[in-house]
C-alpha positions as CSV (number, residue, x, y, z in Angstrom):
1,X,0.0,-0.1,0.0
2,X,1.4,3.4,-1.1
3,X,1.4,5.8,1.8
4,X,2.3,9.5,2.2
5,X,5.4,8.4,4.1
6,X,7.0,7.0,1.1
7,X,7.1,10.3,-0.6
8,X,8.5,11.8,2.5
9,X,11.3,9.2,2.4
10,X,11.9,9.9,-1.4
11,X,12.4,13.5,-0.4
12,X,9.6,14.6,-2.6
13,X,7.4,16.4,0.1
14,X,8.0,17.5,3.7
15,X,6.2,16.1,6.8
16,X,4.3,19.5,6.9
17,X,3.1,18.8,3.3
18,X,1.9,15.2,4.2
19,X,-0.1,16.5,7.2
20,X,-1.9,19.0,5.0
21,X,-2.7,16.2,2.4
22,X,-4.0,14.1,5.3
23,X,-6.3,16.7,6.5
24,X,-7.5,17.1,3.1
25,X,-7.9,13.3,2.8
26,X,-10.1,13.5,5.9
27,X,-12.3,16.3,4.6
28,X,-13.1,14.2,1.5
29,X,-14.2,11.5,3.9
30,X,-11.4,9.2,2.9
31,X,-12.7,8.8,-0.6
32,X,-9.4,9.6,-2.2
33,X,-6.1,7.8,-1.3
34,X,-3.6,10.2,0.4
35,X,-1.3,9.7,-2.7
36,X,-3.9,11.0,-5.1
37,X,-4.7,13.9,-2.8
38,X,-1.1,14.9,-3.0
39,X,-1.1,14.8,-6.8
40,X,-4.4,16.8,-6.9
41,X,-2.9,19.4,-4.6
42,X,0.2,19.7,-6.9
43,X,2.7,18.6,-4.1
44,X,3.5,15.4,-6.1
45,X,3.5,14.7,-9.9
46,X,1.6,11.8,-11.3
47,X,5.0,10.5,-12.7
48,X,6.3,10.4,-9.1
49,X,3.2,8.7,-7.7
50,X,3.4,6.0,-10.3
51,X,7.2,5.6,-9.7
52,X,6.8,5.2,-6.1
53,X,3.8,2.9,-6.4
54,X,6.1,0.6,-8.6
55,X,8.9,0.8,-6.0
56,X,6.3,-0.5,-3.2
57,X,5.1,-3.1,-5.4
58,X,8.5,-4.2,-6.6
59,X,7.6,-3.7,-10.1
60,X,9.8,-1.7,-12.6
61,X,8.5,1.7,-13.6
62,X,8.8,2.6,-17.5
63,X,8.7,6.1,-18.8
64,X,6.7,5.0,-21.9
65,X,6.7,8.5,-23.5
66,X,10.4,8.2,-23.7
67,X,10.9,4.6,-25.0
68,X,10.4,3.1,-28.5
69,X,8.8,-0.2,-28.2
70,X,10.2,-2.9,-30.5
71,X,8.3,-3.6,-33.6
72,X,8.6,-7.4,-33.0
73,X,6.9,-6.9,-29.5
74,X,4.2,-4.7,-30.9
75,X,3.2,-7.4,-33.5
76,X,2.9,-10.0,-30.7
77,X,-0.2,-8.4,-29.2
78,X,-3.1,-7.3,-31.4
79,X,-4.5,-3.7,-31.3
80,X,-7.7,-4.9,-30.0
81,X,-6.2,-6.9,-27.0
82,X,-3.9,-4.1,-26.3
83,X,-6.5,-1.4,-26.2
84,X,-8.9,-3.6,-24.2
85,X,-6.4,-4.4,-21.5
86,X,-4.7,-0.9,-21.7
87,X,-1.2,-2.4,-22.2
88,X,1.8,-1.8,-24.5
89,X,4.4,-4.4,-25.2
90,X,7.8,-2.8,-24.9
91,X,10.4,-5.5,-25.7
92,X,10.5,-9.4,-26.6
93,X,13.3,-11.5,-25.0
94,X,13.1,-15.0,-26.5
95,X,10.2,-16.4,-24.5
96,X,9.5,-13.4,-22.3
97,X,7.5,-10.2,-23.2
98,X,7.9,-7.0,-21.3
99,X,4.5,-5.3,-21.0
100,X,3.8,-1.8,-19.8
101,X,0.5,-1.7,-17.8
102,X,-1.6,0.7,-15.7
103,X,-2.3,-2.0,-13.2
104,X,0.4,-4.6,-13.3
105,X,-1.0,-6.6,-10.4
106,X,-4.0,-7.6,-12.5
107,X,-3.3,-11.3,-12.7
108,X,-6.4,-11.9,-14.9
109,X,-5.0,-9.7,-17.5
110,X,-1.4,-11.1,-17.1
111,X,-3.0,-14.6,-17.6
112,X,-4.8,-13.8,-20.6
113,X,-1.8,-12.1,-22.2
114,X,0.2,-15.3,-21.4
115,X,-2.3,-17.5,-23.1
116,X,-2.8,-15.2,-26.0
117,X,1.0,-14.8,-26.9
118,X,2.4,-18.0,-25.5
119,X,5.1,-16.0,-23.6
120,X,5.9,-15.3,-20.1
121,X,4.7,-11.7,-19.2
122,X,6.9,-9.4,-17.2
123,X,4.7,-6.5,-16.2
124,X,6.0,-2.9,-15.8
125,X,4.1,0.1,-14.4
126,X,3.4,3.2,-16.6
127,X,1.6,6.4,-16.1
128,X,-2.1,5.8,-17.6
129,X,-2.1,9.1,-19.7
130,X,1.2,8.3,-21.2
131,X,0.2,4.7,-22.0
132,X,-3.1,5.7,-23.6
133,X,-1.1,8.2,-25.8
134,X,1.3,5.3,-26.6
135,X,-1.6,3.0,-27.6
136,X,-3.0,5.6,-29.8
137,X,0.4,6.3,-31.4
138,X,1.6,2.6,-31.9
139,X,-1.7,1.0,-32.7
140,X,-3.2,3.6,-35.0
141,X,-3.7,3.1,-38.7
142,X,-0.8,4.6,-40.3
143,X,-2.2,7.3,-42.4
144,X,0.2,8.9,-45.2
145,X,-1.9,11.8,-45.9
146,X,-0.3,12.5,-49.3
147,X,-0.7,8.9,-50.6
148,X,-4.2,8.6,-49.3
149,X,-5.2,11.9,-50.8
150,X,-3.5,10.8,-54.2
151,X,-5.6,7.5,-53.9
152,X,-8.8,9.4,-53.4
153,X,-8.3,11.9,-56.2
154,X,-7.6,9.0,-58.7
155,X,-11.3,7.9,-58.1
156,X,-12.7,11.3,-59.3
157,X,-13.8,11.3,-63.0
158,X,-11.1,13.3,-64.7
159,X,-13.5,14.4,-67.4
160,X,-15.9,16.2,-64.9
161,X,-14.7,19.7,-63.9
162,X,-17.0,21.8,-61.9
163,X,-16.1,25.5,-62.0
164,X,-17.0,28.2,-59.5
165,X,-19.6,29.7,-61.9
166,X,-21.2,26.3,-62.3
167,X,-21.7,25.5,-58.6
168,X,-24.5,27.8,-58.4
169,X,-26.3,26.0,-61.2
170,X,-26.4,22.5,-59.4
171,X,-29.6,21.3,-58.0
172,X,-30.1,19.8,-54.6
173,X,-30.5,16.3,-56.1
174,X,-27.1,16.8,-58.0
175,X,-25.5,18.2,-54.9
176,X,-26.8,15.2,-52.7
177,X,-25.6,12.6,-55.2
178,X,-22.1,14.1,-55.4
179,X,-21.9,14.3,-51.7
180,X,-22.8,10.5,-51.4
181,X,-20.0,9.4,-53.9
182,X,-17.5,6.9,-52.3
183,X,-14.5,9.1,-53.2
184,X,-16.0,12.0,-51.5
185,X,-16.9,10.2,-48.4
186,X,-13.3,8.8,-48.1
187,X,-12.0,12.3,-48.5
188,X,-14.3,13.7,-45.8
189,X,-13.1,10.8,-43.6
190,X,-9.6,11.4,-44.3
191,X,-9.9,15.0,-43.2
192,X,-11.6,14.2,-40.0
193,X,-9.2,11.2,-39.2
194,X,-6.2,13.4,-39.7
195,X,-7.4,16.0,-37.4
196,X,-8.0,13.4,-34.7
197,X,-4.5,11.9,-35.3
198,X,-3.0,15.4,-34.9
199,X,-5.2,16.2,-31.9
200,X,-6.5,19.3,-33.6
201,X,-9.1,21.3,-31.9
202,X,-10.7,22.8,-35.1
203,X,-10.8,21.9,-38.7
204,X,-10.9,24.8,-41.3
205,X,-12.1,24.1,-44.7
206,X,-11.6,27.3,-46.9
207,X,-12.7,27.5,-50.5
208,X,-10.3,29.7,-52.6
209,X,-10.4,30.7,-56.4
210,X,-8.5,27.6,-57.6
211,X,-9.5,25.0,-54.8
212,X,-9.9,24.5,-51.2
213,X,-7.4,24.7,-48.4
214,X,-7.7,22.6,-45.4
215,X,-6.0,23.7,-42.2
216,X,-5.9,22.3,-38.5
217,X,-5.7,24.1,-35.2
218,X,-3.1,22.3,-33.1
219,X,-2.2,23.7,-29.8
220,X,-3.8,27.0,-30.5
221,X,-2.1,27.6,-33.8
222,X,-3.5,27.1,-37.4
223,X,-1.2,24.7,-39.4
224,X,-1.7,23.9,-43.2
225,X,-3.1,20.4,-43.9
226,X,-4.3,19.7,-47.5
227,X,-4.7,21.7,-50.6
228,X,-7.6,20.3,-52.7
229,X,-8.5,21.0,-56.3
230,X,-11.5,23.1,-57.3
231,X,-13.6,20.2,-58.6
232,X,-13.9,18.6,-55.0
233,X,-15.2,21.9,-53.4
234,X,-18.9,21.5,-54.1
235,X,-19.1,17.7,-53.4
236,X,-17.0,18.1,-50.1
237,X,-19.1,20.9,-48.9
238,X,-22.3,18.9,-49.8
239,X,-20.9,15.9,-47.8
240,X,-20.1,17.9,-44.8
241,X,-23.6,19.4,-44.8
242,X,-25.2,16.0,-45.3
243,X,-23.2,14.6,-42.3
244,X,-24.4,17.5,-40.1
245,X,-27.9,17.3,-41.4
246,X,-27.9,20.8,-42.8
247,X,-29.9,22.2,-45.8
248,X,-27.4,21.3,-48.7
249,X,-29.5,23.7,-51.1
250,X,-29.0,26.7,-48.8
251,X,-25.7,28.3,-49.9
252,X,-26.2,32.1,-49.1
253,X,-27.2,31.9,-45.3
254,X,-24.8,30.7,-42.5
255,X,-25.7,27.3,-41.0
256,X,-24.6,25.4,-38.0
257,X,-25.3,22.0,-36.3
258,X,-23.5,19.0,-34.6
259,X,-22.2,15.7,-35.6
260,X,-21.6,12.7,-33.1
261,X,-19.3,9.9,-34.1
262,X,-17.3,7.1,-32.6
263,X,-13.8,7.0,-34.2
264,X,-11.1,4.5,-33.0
265,X,-13.5,3.4,-30.2
266,X,-13.7,7.0,-28.8
267,X,-16.7,9.4,-28.8
268,X,-16.4,12.7,-30.6
269,X,-18.7,15.7,-31.1
270,X,-18.2,18.0,-34.0
271,X,-19.7,21.5,-33.9
272,X,-20.1,22.3,-37.6
273,X,-20.5,26.0,-38.9
274,X,-20.9,27.3,-42.5
275,X,-20.1,30.7,-43.7
276,X,-20.9,32.1,-47.3
277,X,-17.7,33.6,-48.8
278,X,-16.6,34.8,-52.3
279,X,-15.5,31.5,-53.5
280,X,-17.9,29.2,-51.7
281,X,-18.9,28.3,-48.1
282,X,-16.2,28.1,-45.5
283,X,-16.7,25.2,-43.1
284,X,-15.2,25.1,-39.6
285,X,-15.6,22.0,-37.3
286,X,-14.8,22.3,-33.6
287,X,-13.6,18.7,-32.6
288,X,-14.8,17.8,-29.0
289,X,-13.3,14.6,-27.5
290,X,-16.1,13.7,-25.3
291,X,-13.9,11.3,-23.1
292,X,-10.7,13.2,-23.3
293,X,-11.0,16.4,-21.2
294,X,-8.0,16.9,-19.2
295,X,-9.6,17.4,-15.8
296,X,-7.6,17.7,-12.7
297,X,-6.3,21.0,-11.2
298,X,-2.7,19.4,-11.0
299,X,-2.6,19.3,-14.8
300,X,-3.4,22.8,-15.6
301,X,0.0,24.3,-14.9
302,X,-0.8,26.0,-11.6
303,X,2.3,27.1,-9.8
304,X,2.2,26.2,-5.9
305,X,1.3,29.7,-4.9
306,X,-1.9,29.8,-7.0
307,X,-2.5,26.0,-6.6
308,X,-3.0,26.6,-2.9
309,X,-5.4,29.5,-3.3
310,X,-7.5,27.8,-5.9
311,X,-7.8,24.8,-3.6
312,X,-8.8,27.2,-0.8
313,X,-11.5,29.0,-2.9
314,X,-13.1,25.7,-4.3
315,X,-13.5,24.4,-0.7
316,X,-15.6,27.3,0.3
317,X,-19.2,26.6,0.9
318,X,-20.6,29.8,-0.9
319,X,-19.6,32.6,-3.1
320,X,-18.6,33.1,-6.7
321,X,-15.4,32.0,-8.4
322,X,-15.1,33.7,-11.8
323,X,-12.7,32.4,-14.7
324,X,-11.8,35.0,-17.2
325,X,-9.9,35.2,-20.6
326,X,-10.6,35.2,-24.2
327,X,-12.2,32.4,-26.4
328,X,-9.9,29.3,-26.4
329,X,-7.9,30.1,-23.1
330,X,-9.1,26.9,-21.4
331,X,-11.8,28.5,-19.1
332,X,-14.3,25.5,-19.5
333,X,-11.3,22.9,-18.7
334,X,-10.4,24.9,-15.6
335,X,-14.3,24.9,-14.5
336,X,-14.6,21.3,-15.3
337,X,-11.4,20.4,-13.1
338,X,-12.9,22.3,-10.1
339,X,-16.2,20.5,-10.4
340,X,-14.3,17.2,-10.7
341,X,-12.5,18.0,-7.6
342,X,-15.9,18.9,-5.8
343,X,-17.6,15.8,-7.2
344,X,-17.3,13.6,-4.1
345,X,-20.7,12.2,-4.3
346,X,-21.7,14.1,-1.1
347,X,-23.0,17.2,-2.8
348,X,-25.5,18.1,-5.6
349,X,-23.7,19.7,-8.5
350,X,-25.7,21.3,-11.3
351,X,-24.5,23.1,-14.4
352,X,-26.0,25.1,-17.1
353,X,-23.9,25.4,-20.3
354,X,-24.2,26.5,-23.9
355,X,-23.7,23.8,-25.2
356,X,-22.7,21.0,-22.8
357,X,-19.2,20.2,-24.3
358,X,-18.0,17.2,-22.1
359,X,-20.1,14.9,-20.0
360,X,-19.0,14.4,-16.3
361,X,-20.4,11.5,-14.4
362,X,-22.2,12.4,-11.2
363,X,-23.0,15.9,-12.2
364,X,-26.3,17.2,-13.6
365,X,-25.7,19.1,-16.8
366,X,-28.3,21.2,-18.5
367,X,-27.9,22.9,-22.0
368,X,-29.1,26.3,-23.0
369,X,-32.2,26.1,-25.4
370,X,-33.4,29.7,-26.2
371,X,-36.3,28.5,-28.4
372,X,-37.6,26.6,-25.6
373,X,-37.1,29.5,-23.2
374,X,-34.1,27.7,-21.3
375,X,-31.8,30.8,-21.2
376,X,-28.9,31.0,-18.7
377,X,-31.2,33.1,-16.4
378,X,-34.3,30.9,-16.6
379,X,-32.2,27.8,-16.1
380,X,-30.4,29.3,-13.1
381,X,-33.8,30.2,-11.5
382,X,-34.9,26.6,-12.0
383,X,-31.7,25.2,-10.6
384,X,-32.2,27.2,-7.4
385,X,-35.4,25.1,-6.6
386,X,-33.3,21.9,-7.1
387,X,-31.4,22.1,-3.7
388,X,-28.0,22.6,-5.3
389,X,-24.7,22.8,-3.4
390,X,-22.6,23.9,-6.2
391,X,-23.8,25.6,-9.5
392,X,-21.8,26.3,-12.6
393,X,-23.1,28.8,-15.2
394,X,-21.4,28.7,-18.5
395,X,-21.0,32.4,-18.8
396,X,-22.2,35.6,-17.3
397,X,-23.8,37.3,-20.3
398,X,-26.2,39.8,-18.9
399,X,-27.4,41.6,-15.9
400,X,-30.2,39.2,-15.0
401,X,-27.9,36.1,-15.1
402,X,-25.2,37.8,-13.1
403,X,-27.6,39.3,-10.4
404,X,-29.3,35.7,-10.0
405,X,-25.8,34.1,-9.7
406,X,-24.7,36.7,-7.1
407,X,-28.0,36.2,-5.0
408,X,-27.4,32.4,-5.2
409,X,-23.8,33.0,-3.8
410,X,-25.2,35.0,-1.0
411,X,-27.8,32.3,0.0
412,X,-25.2,29.5,0.6
413,X,-24.2,28.2,-2.9
414,X,-20.9,28.0,-4.5
415,X,-21.2,29.3,-8.0
416,X,-18.7,29.0,-10.8
417,X,-18.9,31.0,-14.0
418,X,-16.9,32.7,-16.8
419,X,-16.5,36.2,-17.9
420,X,-14.8,37.6,-21.0
421,X,-12.3,40.0,-19.7
422,X,-8.6,40.3,-20.5
423,X,-7.4,40.2,-16.8
424,X,-8.8,39.4,-13.2
425,X,-9.1,43.0,-11.8
426,X,-11.2,44.0,-14.9
427,X,-13.9,41.4,-14.0
428,X,-15.4,43.5,-11.1
429,X,-15.6,46.7,-13.5
430,X,-17.2,44.4,-16.2
431,X,-19.8,43.4,-13.8
432,X,-20.5,47.0,-12.8
433,X,-20.7,47.9,-16.5
434,X,-23.6,45.2,-16.8
435,X,-25.2,47.2,-14.1
436,X,-24.8,44.7,-11.3
437,X,-25.0,46.4,-8.0
438,X,-21.6,47.1,-6.3
439,X,-22.7,45.8,-3.0
440,X,-23.6,42.4,-4.7
441,X,-20.2,42.1,-6.4
442,X,-18.2,43.0,-3.3
443,X,-20.3,40.6,-1.1
444,X,-20.5,37.6,-3.5
445,X,-17.3,37.4,-5.4
446,X,-14.6,35.5,-3.5
447,X,-12.0,35.0,-6.4
448,X,-11.3,35.8,-9.9
449,X,-9.0,33.7,-12.0
450,X,-7.7,35.1,-15.5
451,X,-5.7,32.6,-17.7
452,X,-4.2,32.1,-21.0
453,X,-2.9,29.0,-22.7
454,X,0.7,28.9,-24.0
455,X,2.4,26.0,-25.9
456,X,4.9,23.9,-23.9
457,X,8.5,23.4,-25.3
458,X,8.8,19.9,-26.8
459,X,10.5,17.6,-24.1
460,X,12.4,15.6,-26.9
461,X,14.2,18.5,-28.5
462,X,14.4,21.1,-25.6
463,X,17.7,22.9,-25.6
464,X,19.2,25.6,-23.3
465,X,20.7,28.9,-24.5
466,X,21.9,32.0,-22.6
467,X,21.0,35.6,-23.1
468,X,21.3,38.9,-21.2
469,X,18.8,40.0,-18.5
470,X,18.3,43.3,-20.5
471,X,16.9,41.4,-23.5
472,X,13.9,40.2,-21.5
473,X,13.5,43.7,-19.7
474,X,13.3,45.2,-23.2
475,X,10.0,43.3,-23.7
476,X,8.6,44.4,-20.5
477,X,8.9,41.2,-18.5
478,X,8.8,41.7,-14.8
479,X,12.1,39.9,-13.9
480,X,12.8,39.4,-10.1
481,X,16.0,41.4,-9.2
482,X,18.0,38.2,-8.1
483,X,17.7,36.6,-11.7
484,X,21.1,37.1,-13.3
485,X,22.6,39.0,-10.3
486,X,25.3,36.4,-9.8
487,X,26.1,35.8,-13.4
488,X,26.7,39.2,-14.7
489,X,23.3,39.7,-16.1
490,X,23.5,36.4,-18.0
491,X,20.3,34.1,-17.8
492,X,19.7,30.5,-19.0
493,X,16.4,30.0,-21.0
494,X,15.0,27.1,-23.2
495,X,13.6,26.6,-26.6
496,X,12.6,23.6,-28.9
497,X,15.0,22.8,-31.6
498,X,12.2,21.0,-33.6
499,X,11.9,17.1,-34.1
500,X,9.5,14.3,-35.4
501,X,7.7,14.3,-32.0
502,X,6.6,18.0,-32.5
503,X,6.5,18.0,-36.3
504,X,9.4,20.5,-36.3
505,X,7.4,23.1,-34.3
506,X,9.5,22.8,-31.1
507,X,6.4,22.7,-29.0
508,X,4.2,19.9,-27.7
509,X,1.1,20.3,-25.7
510,X,-0.1,23.4,-23.9
511,X,-0.3,24.6,-20.2
512,X,-1.9,27.7,-18.5
513,X,-0.5,30.9,-17.2
514,X,-2.6,32.4,-14.5
515,X,-3.5,35.5,-12.6
516,X,-5.5,34.8,-9.3
517,X,-7.3,37.6,-7.4
518,X,-8.6,36.9,-3.8
519,X,-10.9,39.3,-2.4
520,X,-9.8,41.6,0.5
521,X,-11.5,44.3,2.5
522,X,-9.5,47.0,0.7
523,X,-10.7,45.6,-2.7
524,X,-14.2,45.3,-1.6
525,X,-14.1,49.0,-0.5
526,X,-12.8,50.0,-3.9
527,X,-15.6,48.1,-5.7
528,X,-18.2,49.8,-3.6
529,X,-16.8,53.2,-4.6
530,X,-16.9,51.9,-8.3
531,X,-13.1,52.2,-8.4
532,X,-11.3,51.7,-11.9
533,X,-9.6,48.3,-12.6
534,X,-5.9,49.7,-12.3
535,X,-6.6,50.6,-8.7
536,X,-8.0,47.2,-8.0
537,X,-4.9,45.7,-9.7
538,X,-2.5,47.7,-7.6
539,X,-4.3,46.6,-4.5
540,X,-4.4,42.9,-5.5
541,X,-0.6,42.9,-6.3
542,X,0.2,44.6,-2.9
543,X,-1.8,41.6,-1.3
544,X,0.2,39.0,-3.1
545,X,-1.5,38.5,-6.5
546,X,1.0,37.2,-9.2
547,X,0.0,38.9,-12.6
548,X,-0.2,37.0,-15.8
549,X,3.2,38.4,-16.8
550,X,4.8,37.4,-13.5
551,X,3.4,33.8,-13.9
552,X,4.6,33.6,-17.5
553,X,8.2,34.7,-16.5
554,X,8.2,31.9,-13.9
555,X,7.4,29.5,-16.5
556,X,10.0,30.8,-19.0
557,X,12.6,30.5,-16.3
558,X,11.5,27.0,-15.5
559,X,11.7,26.0,-19.1
560,X,8.0,25.1,-19.5
561,X,7.6,27.6,-22.4
562,X,9.6,30.1,-24.5
563,X,9.9,33.9,-24.7
564,X,8.6,33.9,-28.3
565,X,5.4,31.9,-27.2
566,X,4.6,34.3,-24.3
567,X,5.2,37.2,-26.6
568,X,2.7,35.7,-29.2
569,X,-0.1,34.9,-26.4
570,X,0.2,37.7,-23.9
571,X,1.7,40.7,-25.6
572,X,0.0,40.5,-28.9
């Protein structure tokens, strides 16, 4: 059994940290083991938890993200078996097979693998998230996009050429027939499959004078995908509309709808939107992996200072926590992570969202339906009659919703919501601009989190370099005085060289940078006086708030992200 003392013995935490985790473990009613509580508090990484677990069990730990399994070993276990048992074969040694597993003590799985392969199985323990990524990587259908695209294009009738002028003349029956041709279906499937393989969040299909450009948004940046000839624009547009049950004859008005599909054994939702442009309809598909949301506060990049505050705020029994930032800054993921932490089974959690993007077990989730009269405000009123403990409102859009949310917070409920502001101090002035009474804001709001997402430097090609302190100060970075003081102003930073793992970009994955404002008496007084955001900011910094810029600098110096990436996201 892995206990907190093992982490103390390894030098990963102090005795005081362990006592804090044990207290939290008791508060949760013992539902979560102390080791997992330490991970959720950000005191121990998941990697260290799994490594220590292996040490206690006497089973070797494998860093599966860093090893390349032998092809001979991969061929011994079929993809179906590997995915069913969540295991990846690493190496074959004559009559023995080394296998990475999430639960290497599962004798039933080991026996099944022994019978299936005819080999002795030596189990190794690995991090579940890395193991699932390795499964997707090593057991996927290998798509060579260019070869697959060439194969699809061969099946098109070379004599048929549909010009931009002729597209308007096509009847609904012709468009439907073209959209249901086998080559077009394969092309549409190829575009979607490539997006999922690249872990893209959006697919952009943009008609141009001489064809169509397909681009994918990966880690927040649009990357070129395929370039398609003009003759496929009308059939492909029709195919996408058929899949999303849109009116294929309507080309002059924007449309939107959803597609649900199971791809590679996983459930995905696609939010599809069309926009009439000069050379045809532009299509954007938002990709939502229903089972793949990265919930868990410890996975969102909080530094220990902010992690402690967000843990404290989310353990309050009443008040409003606001999460701010532009579209695509990870606000929903943060809210889901807080809900996941609060979802102990001992409280009633209800959400109202537009739309419900991810499904969380044990939480009551409602979707906005304006036509049926289910607005944020109406839904929030109805939720108040459902005996809730925790309420999540997708967005504070208007005075009515915000006021009801404030009143809910003051009557003994914890309310979570989002607001579109650039930083945390601006949230209170934004609510005042929405005509919410200042006394409600000052009484109900307990904390405001502003955040952005930055790309992380690829761990496979990360390299260090030195630069002068002045080069960062020139950009306006708030560098602490001690940085570079002992080295004549020289500091060490990091960047990604570019490799196969990150497709030459130097970045792999994203993390958050945060600004967390906690309410104080001085800030409440300023809100009551309708004080401007810059005065509230000064008061917050004086009471310990780390600004977005300060948090970004910490992550640059730690080698998590780069100067260029922070400049792109934060100083644009």
